[in-house]
JSON list of C-alpha atoms in Angstrom, two decimals:
[
{"chain": "A", "resi": 162, "resn": "UNK", "atom": "CA", "xyz": [0.08, 0.25, -0.03]},
{"chain": "A", "resi": 163, "resn": "UNK", "atom": "CA", "xyz": [1.28, 3.30, -0.94]},
{"chain": "A", "resi": 164, "resn": "UNK", "atom": "CA", "xyz": [1.54, 5.85, 1.78]},
{"chain": "A", "resi": 165, "resn": "UNK", "atom": "CA", "xyz": [0.14, 9.43, 1.03]},
{"chain": "A", "resi": 166, "resn": "UNK", "atom": "CA", "xyz": [1.23, 12.74, 2.56]},
{"chain": "A", "resi": 167, "resn": "UNK", "atom": "CA", "xyz": [-1.99, 14.45, 3.82]},
{"chain": "A", "resi": 168, "resn": "UNK", "atom": "CA", "xyz": [0.23, 16.99, 5.99]},
{"chain": "A", "resi": 169, "resn": "UNK", "atom": "CA", "xyz": [-0.70, 20.30, 4.19]},
{"chain": "A", "resi": 170, "resn": "UNK", "atom": "CA", "xyz": [-2.27, 23.39, 5.19]},
{"chain": "A", "resi": 171, "resn": "UNK", "atom": "CA", "xyz": [-5.72, 23.97, 4.98]},
{"chain": "A", "resi": 172, "resn": "UNK", "atom": "CA", "xyz": [-7.34, 26.14, 2.25]},
{"chain": "A", "resi": 173, "resn": "UNK", "atom": "CA", "xyz": [-8.94, 28.68, 4.20]},
{"chain": "A", "resi": 174, "resn": "UNK", "atom": "CA", "xyz": [-9.64, 30.61, 0.98]},
{"chain": "A", "resi": 175, "resn": "UNK", "atom": "CA", "xyz": [-11.94, 27.64, -0.45]},
{"chain": "A", "resi": 176, "resn": "UNK", "atom": "CA", "xyz": [-13.57, 27.08, 2.80]},
{"chain": "A", "resi": 177, "resn": "UNK", "atom": "CA", "xyz": [-11.55, 24.31, 4.53]},
{"chain": "A", "resi": 178, "resn": "UNK", "atom": "CA", "xyz": [-11.49, 24.29, 8.34]},
{"chain": "A", "resi": 179, "resn": "UNK", "atom": "CA", "xyz": [-10.81, 21.82, 11.05]},
{"chain": "A", "resi": 180, "resn": "UNK", "atom": "CA", "xyz": [-12.45, 21.90, 14.58]},
{"chain": "A", "resi": 181, "resn": "UNK", "atom": "CA", "xyz": [-10.67, 19.51, 16.99]},
{"chain": "A", "resi": 182, "resn": "UNK", "atom": "CA", "xyz": [-13.90, 19.29, 19.30]},
{"chain": "A", "resi": 183, "resn": "UNK", "atom": "CA", "xyz": [-16.88, 18.96, 17.52]},
{"chain": "A", "resi": 184, "resn": "UNK", "atom": "CA", "xyz": [-19.05, 20.06, 20.51]},
{"chain": "A", "resi": 185, "resn": "UNK", "atom": "CA", "xyz": [-17.34, 23.28, 20.09]},
{"chain": "A", "resi": 186, "resn": "UNK", "atom": "CA", "xyz": [-18.20, 23.96, 16.67]},
{"chain": "A", "resi": 187, "resn": "UNK", "atom": "CA", "xyz": [-20.77, 26.28, 16.98]},
{"chain": "A", "resi": 188, "resn": "UNK", "atom": "CA", "xyz": [-18.16, 28.47, 18.99]},
{"chain": "A", "resi": 189, "resn": "UNK", "atom": "CA", "xyz": [-15.50, 28.14, 16.50]},
{"chain": "A", "resi": 190, "resn": "UNK", "atom": "CA", "xyz": [-17.06, 30.57, 14.09]},
{"chain": "A", "resi": 191, "resn": "UNK", "atom": "CA", "xyz": [-16.96, 28.45, 11.06]},
{"chain": "A", "resi": 192, "resn": "UNK", "atom": "CA", "xyz": [-19.95, 27.49, 8.46]},
{"chain": "A", "resi": 193, "resn": "UNK", "atom": "CA", "xyz": [-20.48, 24.03, 7.12]},
{"chain": "A", "resi": 194, "resn": "UNK", "atom": "CA", "xyz": [-22.00, 25.60, 4.11]},
{"chain": "A", "resi": 195, "resn": "UNK", "atom": "CA", "xyz": [-19.51, 27.82, 3.25]},
{"chain": "A", "resi": 196, "resn": "UNK", "atom": "CA", "xyz": [-21.66, 31.10, 3.85]},
{"chain": "A", "resi": 197, "resn": "UNK", "atom": "CA", "xyz": [-24.35, 30.17, 1.44]},
{"chain": "A", "resi": 198, "resn": "UNK", "atom": "CA", "xyz": [-27.21, 32.23, 1.62]},
{"chain": "A", "resi": 199, "resn": "UNK", "atom": "CA", "xyz": [-30.73, 30.63, 2.15]},
{"chain": "A", "resi": 200, "resn": "UNK", "atom": "CA", "xyz": [-33.43, 30.98, -0.54]},
{"chain": "A", "resi": 201, "resn": "UNK", "atom": "CA", "xyz": [-37.00, 32.14, -0.23]},
{"chain": "A", "resi": 202, "resn": "UNK", "atom": "CA", "xyz": [-39.26, 31.47, -2.99]},
{"chain": "A", "resi": 203, "resn": "UNK", "atom": "CA", "xyz": [-42.77, 32.94, -3.51]},
{"chain": "A", "resi": 204, "resn": "UNK", "atom": "CA", "xyz": [-45.45, 30.83, -5.38]},
{"chain": "A", "resi": 205, "resn": "UNK", "atom": "CA", "xyz": [-46.64, 33.49, -7.90]},
{"chain": "A", "resi": 206, "resn": "UNK", "atom": "CA", "xyz": [-49.26, 31.10, -9.45]},
{"chain": "A", "resi": 207, "resn": "UNK", "atom": "CA", "xyz": [-51.49, 32.65, -11.80]},
{"chain": "A", "resi": 208, "resn": "UNK", "atom": "CA", "xyz": [-54.18, 30.32, -13.15]},
{"chain": "A", "resi": 209, "resn": "UNK", "atom": "CA", "xyz": [-52.79, 27.23, -14.46]},
{"chain": "A", "resi": 210, "resn": "UNK", "atom": "CA", "xyz": [-49.44, 28.34, -14.62]},
{"chain": "A", "resi": 211, "resn": "UNK", "atom": "CA", "xyz": [-47.14, 28.29, -11.81]},
{"chain": "A", "resi": 212, "resn": "UNK", "atom": "CA", "xyz": [-44.25, 30.65, -11.31]},
{"chain": "A", "resi": 213, "resn": "UNK", "atom": "CA", "xyz": [-41.69, 30.81, -8.08]},
{"chain": "A", "resi": 214, "resn": "UNK", "atom": "CA", "xyz": [-39.87, 34.02, -7.62]},
{"chain": "A", "resi": 215, "resn": "UNK", "atom": "CA", "xyz": [-36.81, 34.09, -5.36]},
{"chain": "A", "resi": 216, "resn": "UNK", "atom": "CA", "xyz": [-37.63, 37.02, -2.66]},
{"chain": "A", "resi": 217, "resn": "UNK", "atom": "CA", "xyz": [-34.53, 35.86, -0.28]},
{"chain": "A", "resi": 218, "resn": "UNK", "atom": "CA", "xyz": [-32.88, 39.26, -0.62]},
{"chain": "A", "resi": 219, "resn": "UNK", "atom": "CA", "xyz": [-36.22, 41.27, -0.32]},
{"chain": "A", "resi": 220, "resn": "UNK", "atom": "CA", "xyz": [-37.51, 39.34, 2.50]},
{"chain": "A", "resi": 221, "resn": "UNK", "atom": "CA", "xyz": [-34.35, 39.63, 4.54]},
{"chain": "A", "resi": 222, "resn": "UNK", "atom": "CA", "xyz": [-34.02, 35.84, 4.97]},
{"chain": "A", "resi": 223, "resn": "UNK", "atom": "CA", "xyz": [-31.28, 35.02, 2.88]},
{"chain": "A", "resi": 224, "resn": "UNK", "atom": "CA", "xyz": [-28.79, 35.16, 5.90]},
{"chain": "A", "resi": 225, "resn": "UNK", "atom": "CA", "xyz": [-25.70, 33.16, 6.00]},
{"chain": "A", "resi": 226, "resn": "UNK", "atom": "CA", "xyz": [-26.56, 31.36, 9.20]},
{"chain": "A", "resi": 227, "resn": "UNK", "atom": "CA", "xyz": [-25.80, 27.89, 7.80]},
{"chain": "A", "resi": 228, "resn": "UNK", "atom": "CA", "xyz": [-29.87, 27.31, 7.90]},
{"chain": "A", "resi": 229, "resn": "UNK", "atom": "CA", "xyz": [-30.88, 23.74, 8.83]},
{"chain": "A", "resi": 230, "resn": "UNK", "atom": "CA", "xyz": [-34.58, 23.41, 8.82]},
{"chain": "A", "resi": 231, "resn": "UNK", "atom": "CA", "xyz": [-37.50, 25.86, 8.50]},
{"chain": "A", "resi": 232, "resn": "UNK", "atom": "CA", "xyz": [-40.90, 25.72, 9.94]},
{"chain": "A", "resi": 233, "resn": "UNK", "atom": "CA", "xyz": [-44.13, 27.80, 9.57]},
{"chain": "A", "resi": 234, "resn": "UNK", "atom": "CA", "xyz": [-46.60, 29.04, 11.87]},
{"chain": "A", "resi": 235, "resn": "UNK", "atom": "CA", "xyz": [-48.99, 32.13, 12.98]},
{"chain": "A", "resi": 236, "resn": "UNK", "atom": "CA", "xyz": [-47.70, 33.17, 16.30]},
{"chain": "A", "resi": 237, "resn": "UNK", "atom": "CA", "xyz": [-49.18, 36.45, 16.36]},
{"chain": "A", "resi": 238, "resn": "UNK", "atom": "CA", "xyz": [-52.67, 35.52, 15.32]},
{"chain": "A", "resi": 239, "resn": "UNK", "atom": "CA", "xyz": [-53.05, 37.52, 12.21]},
{"chain": "A", "resi": 240, "resn": "UNK", "atom": "CA", "xyz": [-53.38, 34.87, 9.78]},
{"chain": "A", "resi": 241, "resn": "UNK", "atom": "CA", "xyz": [-49.70, 35.47, 8.14]},
{"chain": "A", "resi": 242, "resn": "UNK", "atom": "CA", "xyz": [-47.36, 32.44, 9.28]},
{"chain": "A", "resi": 243, "resn": "UNK", "atom": "CA", "xyz": [-44.05, 33.57, 10.30]},
{"chain": "A", "resi": 244, "resn": "UNK", "atom": "CA", "xyz": [-41.20, 31.47, 9.32]},
{"chain": "A", "resi": 245, "resn": "UNK", "atom": "CA", "xyz": [-38.87, 29.64, 11.95]},
{"chain": "A", "resi": 246, "resn": "UNK", "atom": "CA", "xyz": [-35.55, 28.92, 10.70]},
{"chain": "A", "resi": 247, "resn": "UNK", "atom": "CA", "xyz": [-32.89, 26.60, 13.00]},
{"chain": "A", "resi": 248, "resn": "UNK", "atom": "CA", "xyz": [-29.20, 27.32, 12.05]},
{"chain": "A", "resi": 249, "resn": "UNK", "atom": "CA", "xyz": [-25.90, 25.62, 12.91]},
{"chain": "A", "resi": 250, "resn": "UNK", "atom": "CA", "xyz": [-24.37, 28.72, 12.88]},
{"chain": "A", "resi": 251, "resn": "UNK", "atom": "CA", "xyz": [-25.38, 32.70, 13.37]},
{"chain": "A", "resi": 252, "resn": "UNK", "atom": "CA", "xyz": [-27.95, 32.11, 15.93]},
{"chain": "A", "resi": 253, "resn": "UNK", "atom": "CA", "xyz": [-29.51, 28.69, 16.86]},
{"chain": "A", "resi": 254, "resn": "UNK", "atom": "CA", "xyz": [-33.22, 30.29, 15.96]},
{"chain": "A", "resi": 255, "resn": "UNK", "atom": "CA", "xyz": [-34.15, 33.21, 13.78]},
{"chain": "A", "resi": 256, "resn": "UNK", "atom": "CA", "xyz": [-37.65, 34.14, 13.59]},
{"chain": "A", "resi": 257, "resn": "UNK", "atom": "CA", "xyz": [-39.04, 36.05, 10.18]},
{"chain": "A", "resi": 258, "resn": "UNK", "atom": "CA", "xyz": [-42.57, 38.29, 10.67]},
{"chain": "A", "resi": 259, "resn": "UNK", "atom": "CA", "xyz": [-44.76, 38.08, 7.83]},
{"chain": "A", "resi": 260, "resn": "UNK", "atom": "CA", "xyz": [-45.62, 41.11, 6.66]},
{"chain": "A", "resi": 261, "resn": "UNK", "atom": "CA", "xyz": [-47.65, 40.38, 3.69]},
{"chain": "A", "resi": 262, "resn": "UNK", "atom": "CA", "xyz": [-50.72, 41.96, 3.01]},
{"chain": "A", "resi": 263, "resn": "UNK", "atom": "CA", "xyz": [-53.80, 40.54, 5.35]},
{"chain": "A", "resi": 264, "resn": "UNK", "atom": "CA", "xyz": [-56.36, 38.36, 3.82]},
{"chain": "A", "resi": 265, "resn": "UNK", "atom": "CA", "xyz": [-59.22, 35.86, 4.64]},
{"chain": "A", "resi": 266, "resn": "UNK", "atom": "CA", "xyz": [-57.80, 32.24, 6.17]},
{"chain": "A", "resi": 267, "resn": "UNK", "atom": "CA", "xyz": [-58.76, 29.15, 7.81]},
{"chain": "A", "resi": 268, "resn": "UNK", "atom": "CA", "xyz": [-57.29, 27.12, 10.54]},
{"chain": "A", "resi": 269, "resn": "UNK", "atom": "CA", "xyz": [-57.91, 23.47, 11.04]},
{"chain": "A", "resi": 270, "resn": "UNK", "atom": "CA", "xyz": [-57.31, 21.41, 14.05]},
{"chain": "A", "resi": 271, "resn": "UNK", "atom": "CA", "xyz": [-58.74, 17.63, 13.41]},
{"chain": "A", "resi": 272, "resn": "UNK", "atom": "CA", "xyz": [-59.48, 15.29, 16.55]},
{"chain": "A", "resi": 273, "resn": "UNK", "atom": "CA", "xyz": [-59.81, 11.73, 15.54]},
{"chain": "A", "resi": 274, "resn": "UNK", "atom": "CA", "xyz": [-61.71, 9.34, 17.16]},
{"chain": "A", "resi": 275, "resn": "UNK", "atom": "CA", "xyz": [-61.65, 6.28, 14.60]},
{"chain": "A", "resi": 276, "resn": "UNK", "atom": "CA", "xyz": [-58.42, 7.56, 13.12]},
{"chain": "A", "resi": 277, "resn": "UNK", "atom": "CA", "xyz": [-55.29, 8.85, 15.11]},
{"chain": "A", "resi": 278, "resn": "UNK", "atom": "CA", "xyz": [-55.90, 11.31, 17.77]},
{"chain": "A", "resi": 279, "resn": "UNK", "atom": "CA", "xyz": [-54.68, 14.34, 15.94]},
{"chain": "A", "resi": 280, "resn": "UNK", "atom": "CA", "xyz": [-55.64, 13.23, 12.25]},
{"chain": "A", "resi": 281, "resn": "UNK", "atom": "CA", "xyz": [-52.17, 12.93, 11.08]},
{"chain": "A", "resi": 282, "resn": "UNK", "atom": "CA", "xyz": [-52.09, 11.75, 7.44]},
{"chain": "A", "resi": 283, "resn": "UNK", "atom": "CA", "xyz": [-55.60, 13.27, 6.74]},
{"chain": "A", "resi": 284, "resn": "UNK", "atom": "CA", "xyz": [-56.18, 14.95, 3.57]},
{"chain": "A", "resi": 285, "resn": "UNK", "atom": "CA", "xyz": [-57.68, 18.50, 3.35]},
{"chain": "A", "resi": 286, "resn": "UNK", "atom": "CA", "xyz": [-59.60, 19.90, 0.11]},
{"chain": "A", "resi": 287, "resn": "UNK", "atom": "CA", "xyz": [-61.09, 23.53, 0.49]},
{"chain": "A", "resi": 288, "resn": "UNK", "atom": "CA", "xyz": [-63.15, 24.94, -2.41]},
{"chain": "A", "resi": 289, "resn": "UNK", "atom": "CA", "xyz": [-63.55, 28.71, -2.69]},
{"chain": "A", "resi": 290, "resn": "UNK", "atom": "CA", "xyz": [-64.50, 30.92, -5.59]},
{"chain": "A", "resi": 291, "resn": "UNK", "atom": "CA", "xyz": [-62.43, 29.88, -8.28]},
{"chain": "A", "resi": 292, "resn": "UNK", "atom": "CA", "xyz": [-60.04, 27.96, -6.35]},
{"chain": "A", "resi": 293, "resn": "UNK", "atom": "CA", "xyz": [-59.24, 24.58, -4.82]},
{"chain": "A", "resi": 294, "resn": "UNK", "atom": "CA", "xyz": [-56.88, 24.20, -1.96]},
{"chain": "A", "resi": 295, "resn": "UNK", "atom": "CA", "xyz": [-55.61, 20.92, -0.91]},
{"chain": "A", "resi": 296, "resn": "UNK", "atom": "CA", "xyz": [-53.50, 20.13, 2.17]},
{"chain": "A", "resi": 297, "resn": "UNK", "atom": "CA", "xyz": [-52.14, 17.18, 4.14]},
{"chain": "A", "resi": 298, "resn": "UNK", "atom": "CA", "xyz": [-51.89, 17.14, 7.84]},
{"chain": "A", "resi": 299, "resn": "UNK", "atom": "CA", "xyz": [-48.22, 15.85, 8.15]},
{"chain": "A", "resi": 300, "resn": "UNK", "atom": "CA", "xyz": [-46.16, 17.76, 10.78]},
{"chain": "A", "resi": 301, "resn": "UNK", "atom": "CA", "xyz": [-42.80, 17.92, 9.72]},
{"chain": "A", "resi": 302, "resn": "UNK", "atom": "CA", "xyz": [-39.75, 17.03, 11.98]},
{"chain": "A", "resi": 303, "resn": "UNK", "atom": "CA", "xyz": [-36.50, 18.57, 10.93]},
{"chain": "A", "resi": 304, "resn": "UNK", "atom": "CA", "xyz": [-33.43, 19.77, 12.76]},
{"chain": "A", "resi": 305, "resn": "UNK", "atom": "CA", "xyz": [-34.37, 20.57, 16.00]},
{"chain": "A", "resi": 306, "resn": "UNK", "atom": "CA", "xyz": [-37.87, 21.48, 15.10]},
{"chain": "A", "resi": 307, "resn": "UNK", "atom": "CA", "xyz": [-41.41, 20.22, 14.44]},
{"chain": "A", "resi": 308, "resn": "UNK", "atom": "CA", "xyz": [-44.47, 22.12, 12.74]},
{"chain": "A", "resi": 309, "resn": "UNK", "atom": "CA", "xyz": [-47.93, 22.36, 14.86]},
{"chain": "A", "resi": 310, "resn": "UNK", "atom": "CA", "xyz": [-50.48, 19.35, 14.15]},
{"chain": "A", "resi": 311, "resn": "UNK", "atom": "CA", "xyz": [-52.78, 22.05, 12.67]},
{"chain": "A", "resi": 312, "resn": "UNK", "atom": "CA", "xyz": [-53.54, 23.48, 9.00]},
{"chain": "A", "resi": 313, "resn": "UNK", "atom": "CA", "xyz": [-53.18, 26.80, 8.01]},
{"chain": "A", "resi": 314, "resn": "UNK", "atom": "CA", "xyz": [-55.15, 27.73, 4.68]},
{"chain": "A", "resi": 315, "resn": "UNK", "atom": "CA", "xyz": [-54.81, 31.09, 3.23]},
{"chain": "A", "resi": 316, "resn": "UNK", "atom": "CA", "xyz": [-58.05, 32.12, 1.33]},
{"chain": "A", "resi": 317, "resn": "UNK", "atom": "CA", "xyz": [-57.21, 35.30, -0.27]},
{"chain": "A", "resi": 318, "resn": "UNK", "atom": "CA", "xyz": [-60.03, 37.60, -0.92]},
{"chain": "A", "resi": 319, "resn": "UNK", "atom": "CA", "xyz": [-62.44, 34.83, -0.70]},
{"chain": "A", "resi": 320, "resn": "UNK", "atom": "CA", "xyz": [-65.06, 35.39, 1.72]},
{"chain": "A", "resi": 321, "resn": "UNK", "atom": "CA", "xyz": [-66.88, 32.19, 1.29]},
{"chain": "A", "resi": 322, "resn": "UNK", "atom": "CA", "xyz": [-66.19, 28.60, 1.59]},
{"chain": "A", "resi": 323, "resn": "UNK", "atom": "CA", "xyz": [-68.32, 26.61, -0.86]},
{"chain": "A", "resi": 324, "resn": "UNK", "atom": "CA", "xyz": [-67.40, 23.02, 0.41]},
{"chain": "A", "resi": 325, "resn": "UNK", "atom": "CA", "xyz": [-64.54, 21.74, 2.76]},
{"chain": "A", "resi": 326, "resn": "UNK", "atom": "CA", "xyz": [-63.98, 17.97, 2.94]},
{"chain": "A", "resi": 327, "resn": "UNK", "atom": "CA", "xyz": [-61.71, 15.87, 5.37]},
{"chain": "A", "resi": 328, "resn": "UNK", "atom": "CA", "xyz": [-60.45, 12.43, 4.10]},
{"chain": "A", "resi": 329, "resn": "UNK", "atom": "CA", "xyz": [-59.49, 10.62, 7.21]},
{"chain": "A", "resi": 330, "resn": "UNK", "atom": "CA", "xyz": [-56.85, 7.95, 7.11]},
{"chain": "A", "resi": 331, "resn": "UNK", "atom": "CA", "xyz": [-59.34, 5.55, 8.21]},
{"chain": "A", "resi": 332, "resn": "UNK", "atom": "CA", "xyz": [-60.51, 5.90, 4.59]},
{"chain": "A", "resi": 333, "resn": "UNK", "atom": "CA", "xyz": [-63.94, 7.60, 5.75]},
{"chain": "A", "resi": 334, "resn": "UNK", "atom": "CA", "xyz": [-64.54, 11.23, 4.32]},
{"chain": "A", "resi": 335, "resn": "UNK", "atom": "CA", "xyz": [-66.78, 14.40, 5.43]},
{"chain": "A", "resi": 336, "resn": "UNK", "atom": "CA", "xyz": [-67.87, 17.52, 3.85]},
{"chain": "A", "resi": 337, "resn": "UNK", "atom": "CA", "xyz": [-69.34, 20.60, 5.13]},
{"chain": "A", "resi": 338, "resn": "UNK", "atom": "CA", "xyz": [-70.73, 23.21, 2.56]},
{"chain": "A", "resi": 339, "resn": "UNK", "atom": "CA", "xyz": [-71.03, 27.31, 2.57]},
{"chain": "A", "resi": 340, "resn": "UNK", "atom": "CA", "xyz": [-69.24, 28.45, 5.23]},
{"chain": "A", "resi": 341, "resn": "UNK", "atom": "CA", "xyz": [-68.99, 32.39, 5.38]},
{"chain": "A", "resi": 342, "resn": "UNK", "atom": "CA", "xyz": [-66.16, 33.51, 7.95]},
{"chain": "A", "resi": 343, "resn": "UNK", "atom": "CA", "xyz": [-66.37, 36.94, 9.19]},
{"chain": "A", "resi": 344, "resn": "UNK", "atom": "CA", "xyz": [-62.99, 38.95, 9.35]},
{"chain": "A", "resi": 345, "resn": "UNK", "atom": "CA", "xyz": [-59.90, 36.99, 8.81]},
{"chain": "A", "resi": 346, "resn": "UNK", "atom": "CA", "xyz": [-59.76, 33.76, 11.03]},
{"chain": "A", "resi": 347, "resn": "UNK", "atom": "CA", "xyz": [-61.53, 30.35, 11.02]},
{"chain": "A", "resi": 348, "resn": "UNK", "atom": "CA", "xyz": [-61.34, 27.36, 13.19]},
{"chain": "A", "resi": 349, "resn": "UNK", "atom": "CA", "xyz": [-62.16, 23.68, 12.85]},
{"chain": "A", "resi": 350, "resn": "UNK", "atom": "CA", "xyz": [-62.19, 21.25, 15.48]},
{"chain": "A", "resi": 351, "resn": "UNK", "atom": "CA", "xyz": [-63.75, 17.84, 15.33]},
{"chain": "A", "resi": 352, "resn": "UNK", "atom": "CA", "xyz": [-65.04, 16.49, 18.54]},
{"chain": "A", "resi": 353, "resn": "UNK", "atom": "CA", "xyz": [-67.47, 14.01, 19.87]},
{"chain": "A", "resi": 354, "resn": "UNK", "atom": "CA", "xyz": [-70.38, 16.20, 20.07]},
{"chain": "A", "resi": 355, "resn": "UNK", "atom": "CA", "xyz": [-71.95, 18.74, 17.54]},
{"chain": "A", "resi": 356, "resn": "UNK", "atom": "CA", "xyz": [-71.73, 22.36, 18.36]},
{"chain": "A", "resi": 357, "resn": "UNK", "atom": "CA", "xyz": [-71.48, 25.59, 16.23]},
{"chain": "A", "resi": 358, "resn": "UNK", "atom": "CA", "xyz": [-70.63, 29.13, 17.72]},
{"chain": "A", "resi": 359, "resn": "UNK", "atom": "CA", "xyz": [-71.63, 32.21, 16.27]},
{"chain": "A", "resi": 360, "resn": "UNK", "atom": "CA", "xyz": [-68.59, 34.33, 15.12]},
{"chain": "A", "resi": 361, "resn": "UNK", "atom": "CA", "xyz": [-67.40, 36.48, 17.66]},
{"chain": "A", "resi": 362, "resn": "UNK", "atom": "CA", "xyz": [-68.94, 33.99, 20.45]},
{"chain": "A", "resi": 363, "resn": "UNK", "atom": "CA", "xyz": [-65.98, 32.82, 22.68]},
{"chain": "A", "resi": 364, "resn": "UNK", "atom": "CA", "xyz": [-67.65, 29.73, 23.33]},
{"chain": "A", "resi": 365, "resn": "UNK", "atom": "CA", "xyz": [-66.41, 26.43, 21.41]},
{"chain": "A", "resi": 366, "resn": "UNK", "atom": "CA", "xyz": [-63.41, 28.45, 19.87]},
{"chain": "A", "resi": 367, "resn": "UNK", "atom": "CA", "xyz": [-60.51, 26.22, 19.22]},
{"chain": "A", "resi": 368, "resn": "UNK", "atom": "CA", "xyz": [-58.09, 28.46, 18.07]},
{"chain": "A", "resi": 369, "resn": "UNK", "atom": "CA", "xyz": [-55.65, 29.60, 20.91]},
{"chain": "A", "resi": 370, "resn": "UNK", "atom": "CA", "xyz": [-55.19, 32.94, 19.82]},
{"chain": "A", "resi": 371, "resn": "UNK", "atom": "CA", "xyz": [-57.23, 36.30, 20.31]},
{"chain": "A", "resi": 372, "resn": "UNK", "atom": "CA", "xyz": [-58.52, 37.73, 17.10]},
{"chain": "A", "resi": 373, "resn": "UNK", "atom": "CA", "xyz": [-61.21, 40.22, 16.41]},
{"chain": "A", "resi": 374, "resn": "UNK", "atom": "CA", "xyz": [-63.68, 37.23, 14.74]},
{"chain": "A", "resi": 375, "resn": "UNK", "atom": "CA", "xyz": [-63.65, 33.58, 15.07]},
{"chain": "A", "resi": 376, "resn": "UNK", "atom": "CA", "xyz": [-65.85, 30.79, 14.05]},
{"chain": "A", "resi": 377, "resn": "UNK", "atom": "CA", "xyz": [-66.21, 27.11, 15.01]},
{"chain": "A", "resi": 378, "resn": "UNK", "atom": "CA", "xyz": [-67.51, 23.78, 13.65]},
{"chain": "A", "resi": 379, "resn": "UNK", "atom": "CA", "xyz": [-67.73, 20.77, 15.35]},
{"chain": "A", "resi": 380, "resn": "UNK", "atom": "CA", "xyz": [-69.16, 17.88, 13.47]},
{"chain": "A", "resi": 381, "resn": "UNK", "atom": "CA", "xyz": [-70.85, 15.02, 15.29]},
{"chain": "A", "resi": 382, "resn": "UNK", "atom": "CA", "xyz": [-68.09, 11.85, 14.48]},
{"chain": "A", "resi": 383, "resn": "UNK", "atom": "CA", "xyz": [-64.94, 11.95, 13.96]},
{"chain": "A", "resi": 384, "resn": "UNK", "atom": "CA", "xyz": [-63.94, 9.07, 11.54]}
]
C-alpha cells in the first residue's frame, strides 16, 4: 500500500477548516455551508401557470447562518404565518415576521376517534370561488424543530368556503358546505359532540389566539 502524505495546510480561502472538538463547533465561528445564503421562493401562481419568485433578498431571510430547517406558524394570530429557521451558525433560531398583506384564512385542528388522535395523514380539500386548496396534515420534523399538528389555509380575498372535505386516514370522509367566516379567522375542531358558535362568540372556539372574530364548527363524529 502506498503512503499518502496528507500533511498540508488547510485552504481557508476555499472554505476548508478543522475543529478539533466537534461539540465546540458553534464557538468556532466556522460555517458548514461556506456561507451560502438561504433561498426563499414565493409561489406566484396565476391561473394554471405556476411561477416561483426568489424573494430571499427582499424578505431579509437570505442570511448566511447555515440554515438547517424551517417551520411556518402564525404566532401573532393575524393569519400570516411566520418563518422559524433553525441554524447551525449565526444564532440557533431566527424568526421572520410575515408582513405580507392580510387576507381571509382558515385554521384547522383535527381530532380523530377512529383515526389517530390528531388526524395525522388526513387530506383536506377546501373549495372557494374559482380555487381549490389541497393540504395534508403531516407535521414535518426537521433539525431540532417540528411543525404544529394543525393546518393553515390562506383564502386570499375569498369570503366564503363553498365546500370543505376531510379525508381521514381511516378511509372515511366528510364534507361541510357554505361557510362564510367574518373577518379573517376560522378554526375547525372535530370532536365527539356537535356544536357551532357564532362569529365573535368565544364559546367552543378552538383557536388559541385572540382575534377580532372567530368561528368554529364541530361535527358529530370524527372518523
